[in-house]
Short mmCIF file of C-alpha atoms in Angstrom, two decimals:
data_model
loop_
_atom_site.label_atom_id
_atom_site.label_comp_id
_atom_site.label_asym_id
_atom_site.label_seq_id
_atom_site.Cartn_x
_atom_site.Cartn_y
_atom_site.Cartn_z
CA MET K 1344 11.04 -4.68 -25.60
CA VAL K 1345 13.23 -5.83 -22.46
CA ARG K 1346 16.12 -3.75 -23.32
CA ARG K 1347 13.72 -0.92 -23.46
CA LEU K 1348 12.29 -1.28 -20.38
CA ARG K 1349 15.53 -1.68 -18.73
CA ARG K 1350 16.79 1.77 -20.25
CA ALA K 1351 13.58 3.27 -18.74
CA THR K 1352 14.11 1.88 -15.15
CA HIS K 1353 17.78 2.36 -15.12
CA ALA K 1354 17.37 6.02 -16.51
CA GLN K 1355 18.81 9.27 -14.81
CA GLY K 1356 21.22 7.55 -12.51
CA ALA K 1357 18.60 4.59 -11.50
CA GLY K 1358 20.85 1.50 -12.52
CA GLU K 1359 24.18 3.42 -10.95
CA SER K 1360 22.14 3.46 -7.85
CA GLY K 1361 20.64 0.40 -7.62
CA LEU K 1362 17.20 1.78 -7.79
CA GLY K 1363 16.73 0.06 -11.34
CA LYS K 1364 16.94 -3.52 -9.89
CA LEU K 1365 14.05 -2.51 -6.81
CA ILE K 1366 11.87 -1.22 -9.52
CA GLU K 1367 12.20 -4.54 -11.46
CA LEU K 1368 11.72 -6.50 -8.13
CA HIS K 1369 8.39 -4.60 -7.50
CA ALA K 1370 7.33 -5.50 -10.81
CA VAL K 1371 7.70 -9.31 -9.98
CA ASN K 1372 6.07 -8.97 -7.09
CA SER K 1373 3.05 -7.20 -8.22
CA ALA K 1374 2.47 -9.73 -11.09
CA GLY K 1375 2.66 -12.61 -8.55
CA ASP K 1376 0.26 -11.07 -6.36
CA MET K 1377 -2.16 -10.71 -9.24
CA LEU K 1378 -1.78 -14.49 -10.33
CA ILE K 1379 -2.50 -15.32 -7.01
CA THR K 1380 -5.48 -12.76 -6.68
CA VAL K 1381 -7.06 -14.25 -9.83
CA ALA K 1382 -6.98 -17.65 -8.46
CA LEU K 1383 -8.62 -16.64 -5.25
CA ALA K 1384 -10.96 -14.62 -7.04
CA SER K 1385 -12.10 -17.37 -9.23
CA THR K 1386 -12.72 -19.24 -5.96
CA VAL K 1387 -14.01 -17.34 -3.71
CA PHE K 1388 -16.10 -14.80 -5.59
CA PHE K 1389 -16.98 -15.73 -8.71
CA SER K 1390 -17.50 -19.58 -8.99
CA VAL K 1391 -20.16 -19.43 -6.39
CA PRO K 1392 -23.91 -17.56 -6.53
CA THR K 1393 -23.46 -14.21 -4.69
CA GLY K 1394 -24.93 -15.26 -1.20
CA GLU K 1395 -22.27 -18.18 -0.86
CA ALA K 1396 -19.78 -15.59 -2.21
CA ARG K 1397 -20.30 -12.98 0.17
CA GLY K 1398 -20.10 -15.58 3.11
CA ARG K 1399 -16.83 -16.90 1.90
CA VAL K 1400 -15.22 -13.18 1.65
CA ALA K 1401 -16.46 -12.53 4.88
CA LEU K 1402 -14.75 -15.30 6.04
CA TYR K 1403 -11.79 -14.31 4.31
CA LEU K 1404 -11.65 -11.18 5.91
CA LEU K 1405 -12.29 -12.78 9.24
CA VAL K 1406 -9.54 -15.47 9.02
CA THR K 1407 -6.83 -13.36 7.00
CA MET K 1408 -7.66 -9.35 7.32
CA ALA K 1409 -8.50 -9.35 11.08
CA PRO K 1410 -5.35 -11.07 12.13
CA PHE K 1411 -3.61 -9.04 9.98
CA ALA K 1412 -4.76 -6.26 11.66
CA LEU K 1413 -3.61 -7.51 15.07
CA LEU K 1414 0.06 -8.70 13.14
CA ALA K 1415 0.50 -5.27 11.25
CA PRO K 1416 1.66 -3.38 14.28
CA VAL K 1417 4.71 -5.95 14.75
CA ILE K 1418 5.73 -6.10 11.36
CA GLY K 1419 7.39 -2.66 11.50
CA PRO K 1420 9.35 -3.19 15.04
CA LEU K 1421 10.54 -6.51 13.92
CA LEU K 1422 11.89 -5.40 10.57
CA ASP K 1423 13.52 -2.55 12.67
CA ARG K 1424 15.65 -5.47 14.60
CA VAL K 1425 16.95 -6.74 11.14
CA PRO K 1426 18.17 -3.20 9.28
CA HIS K 1427 21.49 -5.63 8.41
CA GLY K 1428 18.98 -7.97 6.50
CA ARG K 1429 16.78 -6.43 4.13
CA ARG K 1430 17.44 -8.16 1.17
CA ALA K 1431 16.94 -11.56 3.17
CA ALA K 1432 13.51 -10.40 4.32
CA MET K 1433 12.67 -9.40 0.69
CA ALA K 1434 13.61 -12.85 -0.23
CA ALA K 1435 12.17 -14.50 2.46
CA ALA K 1436 8.98 -12.88 2.07
CA MET K 1437 8.90 -14.06 -1.90
CA LEU K 1438 9.78 -17.86 -1.06
CA ALA K 1439 7.16 -18.06 1.77
CA ARG K 1440 4.47 -16.74 -1.37
CA SER K 1441 6.21 -19.31 -3.49
CA VAL K 1442 5.55 -22.24 -1.08
CA LEU K 1443 2.28 -20.79 0.15
CA ALA K 1444 0.95 -20.66 -3.63
CA LEU K 1445 1.77 -24.34 -4.13
CA ALA K 1446 0.04 -25.39 -0.60
CA MET K 1447 -3.07 -23.19 -1.96
CA ALA K 1448 -2.97 -24.92 -5.47
CA GLY K 1449 -4.30 -28.28 -3.90
CA ALA K 1450 -7.10 -26.68 -1.96
CA VAL K 1451 -8.26 -23.83 -4.69
CA ALA K 1452 -10.44 -25.99 -6.65
CA GLY K 1453 -12.92 -27.11 -3.81
CA GLY K 1454 -12.28 -23.72 -1.92
CA GLY K 1455 -12.04 -25.34 1.60
CA LEU K 1456 -11.58 -23.81 5.01
CA GLU K 1457 -7.65 -25.11 4.44
CA LEU K 1458 -7.28 -22.38 1.69
CA TYR K 1459 -7.14 -19.44 3.99
CA PRO K 1460 -4.41 -19.99 6.44
CA ALA K 1461 -2.40 -19.92 3.14
CA ALA K 1462 -3.96 -16.80 2.24
CA LEU K 1463 -3.27 -15.33 5.63
CA GLY K 1464 0.64 -16.09 4.87
CA VAL K 1465 0.39 -14.65 1.52
CA LEU K 1466 -1.13 -11.44 2.88
CA VAL K 1467 1.12 -10.92 5.63
CA SER K 1468 4.32 -11.96 3.40
CA SER K 1469 3.05 -9.28 0.58
CA LYS K 1470 2.57 -6.55 3.37
CA ALA K 1471 5.85 -7.16 4.95
CA TYR K 1472 7.58 -6.96 1.61
CA GLY K 1473 6.00 -3.62 1.10
CA VAL K 1474 7.05 -2.00 4.47
CA VAL K 1475 10.63 -3.54 3.62
CA ARG K 1476 10.42 -2.04 0.31
CA SER K 1477 9.15 1.49 1.45
CA ALA K 1478 12.43 1.39 4.02
CA VAL K 1479 14.84 0.50 1.20
CA VAL K 1480 13.82 3.13 -1.76
CA PRO K 1481 15.23 6.10 0.30
CA ARG K 1482 18.60 4.27 0.70
CA LEU K 1483 18.76 3.73 -3.71
CA LEU K 1484 17.87 7.41 -4.28
CA PRO K 1485 20.28 8.60 -7.39
CA PRO K 1486 21.01 12.28 -6.95
CA ARG K 1487 18.90 13.37 -10.11
CA ILE K 1488 15.39 12.04 -8.64
CA SER K 1489 13.48 13.02 -5.83
CA LEU K 1490 11.78 10.38 -3.59
CA VAL K 1491 8.55 11.10 -4.79
CA LYS K 1492 9.67 10.20 -8.20
CA ALA K 1493 11.63 7.28 -7.14
CA ASN K 1494 7.93 6.20 -5.53
CA SER K 1495 6.37 7.01 -8.59
CA ARG K 1496 8.65 4.94 -10.73
CA VAL K 1497 8.24 1.94 -8.20
CA THR K 1498 4.80 2.17 -8.18
CA LEU K 1499 4.02 2.90 -11.82
CA SER K 1500 6.37 -0.46 -12.57
CA GLY K 1501 3.94 -2.51 -10.62
CA LEU K 1502 0.93 -1.13 -11.84
CA LEU K 1503 1.99 -2.29 -15.32
CA ALA K 1504 3.24 -5.61 -14.32
CA THR K 1505 -0.22 -5.98 -12.91
CA GLY K 1506 -2.04 -5.11 -16.00
CA LEU K 1507 0.15 -7.78 -17.79
CA ALA K 1508 -0.25 -10.32 -15.28
CA ALA K 1509 -3.94 -10.49 -15.46
CA PRO K 1510 -4.92 -11.65 -18.55
CA ILE K 1511 -1.97 -13.90 -18.58
CA GLY K 1512 -3.23 -15.30 -14.76
CA ALA K 1513 -6.82 -15.68 -17.07
CA GLY K 1514 -5.42 -17.66 -19.63
CA LEU K 1515 -3.60 -20.15 -17.01
CA HIS K 1516 -7.07 -20.14 -15.15
CA SER K 1517 -8.57 -21.72 -18.13
CA LEU K 1518 -6.22 -24.77 -18.14
CA GLY K 1519 -7.32 -25.24 -14.35
CA PRO K 1520 -7.76 -23.54 -11.34
CA ALA K 1521 -4.53 -24.07 -9.76
CA TRP K 1522 -2.90 -22.94 -12.83
CA PRO K 1523 -2.24 -19.28 -11.82
CA LEU K 1524 -0.96 -20.41 -8.57
CA TYR K 1525 1.75 -22.57 -10.15
CA GLY K 1526 2.88 -19.36 -12.57
CA ALA K 1527 2.89 -17.39 -8.89
CA CYS K 1528 5.17 -19.72 -7.54
CA VAL K 1529 7.56 -19.71 -10.34
CA VAL K 1530 7.31 -15.94 -10.31
CA PHE K 1531 7.71 -15.38 -6.68
CA LEU K 1532 10.85 -17.94 -7.03
CA GLY K 1533 12.40 -15.59 -9.62
CA GLY K 1534 11.83 -12.42 -7.20
CA ALA K 1535 13.83 -14.47 -4.51
CA ALA K 1536 16.77 -14.68 -6.45
CA LEU K 1537 16.19 -10.96 -7.82
CA SER K 1538 16.18 -9.64 -3.95
CA PHE K 1539 19.88 -10.89 -3.47
CA SER K 1540 20.99 -9.04 -6.48
CA LEU K 1541 20.13 -5.62 -5.07
CA ASP K 1542 22.92 -3.42 -3.93
CA ARG K 1543 24.59 -3.94 -0.80
CA LYS K 1544 23.76 -0.62 0.79
CA VAL K 1545 20.34 -1.53 1.13
CA ASP K 1546 21.17 -3.83 4.38
CA SER K 1547 23.06 -0.76 5.73
CA ALA K 1548 21.85 0.88 8.84
CA LYS K 1549 24.60 3.62 9.11
CA GLY K 1550 23.25 6.29 11.07
CA GLU K 1551 19.63 5.03 11.35
CA SER K 1552 17.64 4.88 14.61
CA THR K 1553 14.10 3.88 15.21
CA ALA K 1554 10.99 6.33 14.71
CA ARG K 1555 8.07 5.44 17.04
CA LEU K 1556 4.51 6.36 16.66
CA VAL K 1557 4.76 8.66 19.65
CA ALA K 1558 8.15 10.06 21.68
CA GLN K 1559 9.27 7.73 24.52
CA THR K 1560 11.51 8.03 27.41
CA SER K 1561 13.88 5.83 28.97
CA TYR K 1562 16.18 6.07 31.72
CA GLU K 1563 19.48 4.64 32.52
CA ARG K 1564 20.44 4.72 36.31
CA LYS K 1565 23.93 4.26 37.34
CA GLY K 1566 25.41 3.76 40.78
CA THR K 1567 23.80 3.77 44.32
CA ALA K 1568 21.70 6.37 46.13
CA GLY K 1569 22.91 10.15 44.88
CA GLY K 1570 24.44 8.51 41.63
CA THR K 1571 23.98 9.86 37.87
CA GLU K 1572 20.72 9.22 36.09
CA LYS K 1573 20.80 9.75 32.45
CA ARG K 1574 17.43 10.16 30.12
CA ARG K 1575 17.19 9.76 26.84
CA ARG K 1576 14.51 10.79 24.05
CA ARG K 1577 13.27 8.21 21.52
CA LEU K 1578 11.95 10.49 18.30
CA GLY K 1579 8.37 9.87 17.31
CA LEU K 1580 6.51 10.71 14.11
CA ARG K 1581 4.83 13.32 15.97
CA ALA K 1582 8.26 15.17 16.41
CA ALA K 1583 8.66 16.17 12.86
CA GLY K 1584 5.43 18.45 13.46
CA SER K 1585 1.65 18.75 12.49
CA SER K 1586 2.25 17.87 8.32
CA VAL K 1587 3.29 14.16 8.46
CA ARG K 1588 0.77 13.80 11.28
CA THR K 1589 -2.15 15.05 9.51
CA GLY K 1590 -0.64 13.43 5.94
CA LEU K 1591 -0.73 10.28 7.60
CA VAL K 1592 -4.56 10.66 8.76
CA ALA K 1593 -5.37 11.96 5.48
CA ASN K 1594 -3.98 9.09 3.83
CA ALA K 1595 -5.42 6.37 6.04
CA SER K 1596 -8.74 7.76 5.12
CA SER K 1597 -8.22 7.82 1.21
CA ARG K 1598 -6.93 4.14 1.87
CA ALA K 1599 -9.74 3.19 4.04
CA LEU K 1600 -12.10 4.66 1.14
CA SER K 1601 -9.95 2.30 -1.43
CA GLY K 1602 -10.91 -0.81 0.89
CA PHE K 1603 -14.41 -0.38 1.18
CA LEU K 1604 -15.05 0.54 -2.49
CA THR K 1605 -12.72 -2.63 -3.47
CA PHE K 1606 -15.08 -4.92 -1.56
CA PHE K 1607 -18.40 -3.08 -1.73
CA LEU K 1608 -18.65 -2.22 -5.40
CA ALA K 1609 -17.65 -5.77 -6.16
CA PHE K 1610 -20.65 -7.41 -4.75
CA LEU K 1611 -22.98 -4.20 -5.26
CA LEU K 1612 -21.83 -4.77 -9.07
CA ARG K 1613 -22.52 -8.25 -9.25
CA GLU K 1614 -25.83 -8.01 -7.71
CA HIS K 1615 -26.74 -5.13 -9.46
CA PRO K 1616 -24.86 -4.24 -12.79
CA LEU K 1617 -24.86 -0.96 -14.16
CA PRO K 1618 -27.66 -0.25 -16.44
CA GLY K 1619 -27.15 -1.91 -20.18
CA MET K 1620 -24.12 -3.90 -18.74
CA THR K 1621 -23.18 -7.35 -17.59
CA ALA K 1622 -22.03 -8.13 -14.24
CA GLU K 1623 -18.80 -8.83 -15.57
CA PHE K 1624 -18.46 -5.82 -17.63
CA SER K 1625 -19.40 -3.30 -14.88
CA LEU K 1626 -16.45 -5.02 -12.47
CA GLY K 1627 -14.32 -4.93 -15.56
CA MET K 1628 -15.25 -0.82 -16.12
CA VAL K 1629 -14.74 -0.15 -12.65
CA ALA K 1630 -11.45 -2.06 -12.61
CA VAL K 1631 -9.93 -0.10 -15.37
CA ALA K 1632 -11.38 3.17 -13.69
CA ALA K 1633 -9.44 2.49 -10.66
CA GLY K 1634 -6.18 1.33 -12.29
CA GLY K 1635 -6.28 4.28 -14.69
CA GLY K 1636 -6.54 6.42 -11.81
CA ASN K 1637 -4.03 4.82 -9.96
CA ALA K 1638 -1.62 5.44 -12.77
CA LEU K 1639 -2.55 9.08 -13.75
CA GLY K 1640 -2.10 9.87 -9.84
CA THR K 1641 1.22 8.41 -9.83
CA ALA K 1642 2.57 9.91 -13.06
CA LEU K 1643 0.93 13.22 -11.74
CA GLY K 1644 3.34 12.69 -8.62
CA ALA K 1645 6.28 12.43 -10.44
CA TRP K 1646 5.61 15.30 -12.71
CA LEU K 1647 4.22 17.64 -9.18
CA ARG K 1648 7.29 15.88 -7.47
CA ASP K 1649 7.45 17.15 -3.81
CA ARG K 1650 6.19 20.76 -4.81
CA GLY K 1651 3.25 21.80 -1.83
CA PRO K 1652 2.70 18.10 -0.61
CA GLU K 1653 0.19 19.29 2.08
CA LEU K 1654 -1.69 21.76 -0.70
CA ILE K 1655 -1.68 18.35 -2.96
CA ILE K 1656 -3.30 15.92 -0.20
CA ALA K 1657 -5.66 18.64 1.11
CA THR K 1658 -6.52 18.87 -2.67
CA VAL K 1659 -6.98 15.46 -3.57
CA LEU K 1660 -9.50 14.72 -0.71
CA ALA K 1661 -11.40 17.65 -1.19
CA CYS K 1662 -11.99 16.12 -4.65
CA ALA K 1663 -12.91 12.59 -3.44
CA LEU K 1664 -15.39 14.11 -1.15
CA THR K 1665 -17.05 16.02 -3.79
CA VAL K 1666 -17.07 13.23 -6.41
CA THR K 1667 -18.50 10.70 -3.61
CA VAL K 1668 -20.90 13.16 -2.41
CA VAL K 1669 -21.99 13.71 -6.10
CA ALA K 1670 -22.19 9.69 -6.95
CA THR K 1671 -24.52 9.34 -3.81
CA ALA K 1672 -26.96 12.20 -5.34
CA LEU K 1673 -26.60 11.21 -8.81
CA TYR K 1674 -26.01 7.14 -9.06
CA SER K 1675 -25.29 6.15 -12.45
CA THR K 1676 -22.55 4.68 -14.60
CA VAL K 1677 -20.34 7.70 -15.02
CA ALA K 1678 -20.96 8.49 -11.44
CA ILE K 1679 -19.55 5.17 -10.16
CA ALA K 1680 -16.77 5.35 -12.64
CA ALA K 1681 -15.86 8.69 -11.32
CA VAL K 1682 -15.74 7.58 -7.74
CA ALA K 1683 -13.29 4.78 -8.74
CA ALA K 1684 -10.97 6.42 -11.17
CA THR K 1685 -10.96 9.69 -8.23
CA ALA K 1686 -10.24 6.63 -5.49
CA GLY K 1687 -7.35 5.53 -7.56
CA ILE K 1688 -6.00 9.38 -8.02
CA THR K 1689 -6.48 10.10 -4.48
CA GLN K 1690 -4.84 7.19 -3.13
CA ALA K 1691 -1.67 7.28 -5.33
CA LEU K 1692 -0.89 11.13 -5.25
CA GLY K 1693 -1.43 11.05 -1.39
CA LYS K 1694 0.78 8.31 -0.44
CA LEU K 1695 3.39 10.02 -2.93
CA SER K 1696 2.74 13.51 -0.70
CA LEU K 1697 3.36 11.90 2.39
CA ASP K 1698 6.13 9.92 1.21
CA ALA K 1699 7.75 13.55 0.26
CA LEU K 1700 6.27 15.15 3.70
CA ILE K 1701 8.34 12.56 5.82
CA GLN K 1702 11.79 12.75 3.71
CA ARG K 1703 11.51 16.73 4.17
CA ASP K 1704 10.49 16.65 7.78
CA MET K 1705 11.95 13.76 9.25
CA PRO K 1706 15.59 13.57 10.38
CA GLU K 1707 17.54 11.38 8.05
CA ALA K 1708 18.42 9.02 10.81
CA PHE K 1709 14.35 8.10 11.69
CA ARG K 1710 13.55 8.41 8.12
CA THR K 1711 13.40 4.73 6.84
CA SER K 1712 11.71 3.47 9.93
CA ALA K 1713 8.90 6.31 9.62
CA PHE K 1714 8.43 5.00 6.44
CA ALA K 1715 7.96 1.63 7.34
CA ARG K 1716 5.42 2.36 10.10
CA SER K 1717 3.70 5.02 8.23
CA GLU K 1718 3.03 2.05 5.49
CA THR K 1719 2.11 -0.55 8.13
CA LEU K 1720 -0.53 2.21 9.57
CA LEU K 1721 -1.99 2.50 5.96
CA GLN K 1722 -2.56 -0.99 5.15
CA MET K 1723 -4.44 -1.25 8.29
CA SER K 1724 -6.58 1.55 7.21
CA TRP K 1725 -7.75 -0.53 3.99
CA VAL K 1726 -8.17 -3.57 6.03
CA ALA K 1727 -10.92 -1.76 8.01
CA GLY K 1728 -12.69 0.09 5.26
CA GLY K 1729 -13.04 -3.68 3.23
CA ALA K 1730 -14.83 -4.76 6.41
CA ILE K 1731 -17.19 -1.81 5.96
CA GLY K 1732 -17.34 -2.76 2.73
CA ILE K 1733 -18.47 -6.27 3.13
CA SER K 1734 -20.86 -5.39 5.91
CA LEU K 1735 -23.37 -3.14 4.23
CA PRO K 1736 -26.71 -4.31 2.52
CA LEU K 1737 -26.86 -4.29 -1.44
CA THR K 1738 -30.74 -3.18 -1.33
CA LEU K 1739 -29.92 0.92 -1.91
CA PRO K 1740 -26.55 1.50 -4.09
CA TRP K 1741 -26.66 5.11 -2.82
CA VAL K 1742 -26.11 4.02 0.84
CA GLY K 1743 -22.82 2.88 -0.13
CA MET K 1744 -21.72 6.03 -2.08
CA ALA K 1745 -22.79 7.87 1.20
CA VAL K 1746 -20.58 5.99 3.41
CA GLY K 1747 -17.83 6.11 1.53
CA ALA K 1748 -18.39 10.27 1.57
CA GLY K 1749 -18.78 9.52 4.92
CA ILE K 1750 -15.35 8.22 5.25
CA VAL K 1751 -13.52 10.84 3.55
CA ALA K 1752 -15.85 13.49 5.32
CA LEU K 1753 -14.38 12.37 8.59
CA GLY K 1754 -10.57 12.36 6.89
CA ALA K 1755 -11.13 15.90 5.49
CA SER K 1756 -12.91 17.17 8.84
CA LEU K 1757 -9.86 16.17 10.58
CA THR K 1758 -6.99 17.26 8.78
CA VAL K 1759 -7.45 19.52 5.62
CA ARG K 1760 -7.56 22.35 8.01
CA GLY K 1761 -4.29 21.72 9.46
CA LEU K 1762 -2.95 20.93 6.13
CA LEU K 1763 -3.73 24.22 4.45
CA ALA K 1764 -2.43 26.21 7.51
CA ALA K 1765 1.10 23.90 7.05
CA ALA K 1766 1.41 24.90 3.75
CA ARG K 1767 0.65 28.37 4.57
CA ARG K 1768 3.66 28.54 7.27
CA GLY K 1769 5.82 26.27 5.13
CA PRO K 1770 8.15 23.47 6.21
CA ALA K 1771 8.60 23.27 9.95
CA ARG K 1772 12.15 22.19 10.86
CA PRO K 1773 12.27 18.95 12.84
CA ARG K 1774 12.30 18.76 16.56
CA VAL K 1775 12.72 16.33 19.43
CA ALA K 1776 9.36 15.71 21.20
#
């Protein structure tokens, strides 16, 4: 099985370019994150009554998500300053989570306040890894694989590893609440070692520059009065044209929908299970639907490659809006499963299409930095959606579906028209703003 998996990850030149090892590293990262998720969910969510669980999750959002929303804008610029140390940055993110998993093991049984600062460190380290990984993929592209297909492979490996790690984590939890964290510690140690086995060109920053969210002007004055003055322009994300900007906004709305559904449905289905199902089975069904949708969207992205990314983003956003509106009017088991699956497909296909837009419209010198900054903004959108989900009442389930539809409708109203117009015009040449 190991040999077959390795042949799959190293196919089409991925082994020679170094992409195969990055795919394996991401699988290890996803498995470790899932083990920590199992440990936290059992303590923060499942082990206490619903009211207390909601308070604990609200505290988790306050102590971890809110600070991360403030730290997220710093991660991208900080990593821009160390382009020659990306392997070390990945290894540091793995080692930090390994140490923090051990620290959390002593507090997870009681669920005390000391658990939350460690969870903050795990979250920030995980997102820092994600930002670096997005910046690294373009460096390892083999000639026969497009960026969209490469990202699809990386994402799919993470989904498969998550699916395998979930039952392992449940089995470890049966031995004790701290055992999934011990397992995560071992997994992240292996990931740290694997980080240094990546190809050395990961640490190369030749020809790269920094892409800022908006174009900036800097001045360099020389000599006394009457001397020369040099004016420099730094490329911003807006310089790539409207497609990247509207694609980023559209993806932010779909990522916010994902964060919203994660928290809202978790509490809604625990308090009000789907007809004829237990709370546990209802949550499991929704999780399987979301994971299946994500996997399907990733597979479709690999098949579609980078054909019409604006049209793909507009289409999946319209589909998400339609399904959430139908679920608002007809709340049922099928409707909830359809919303979860559609959110997974929308998030996966939308992100892969955004990657294609950045690859197409951003100059190569700024492309890596643009990937890092776009990923940071999308993670902040997920945080904002989760905060909305935890704050809603659970008495009327259709209200939550209406809020989810409103999130998607806002994104669609701001972007779909521009995306369709850009699709009709065709690719725009990058310009300096």
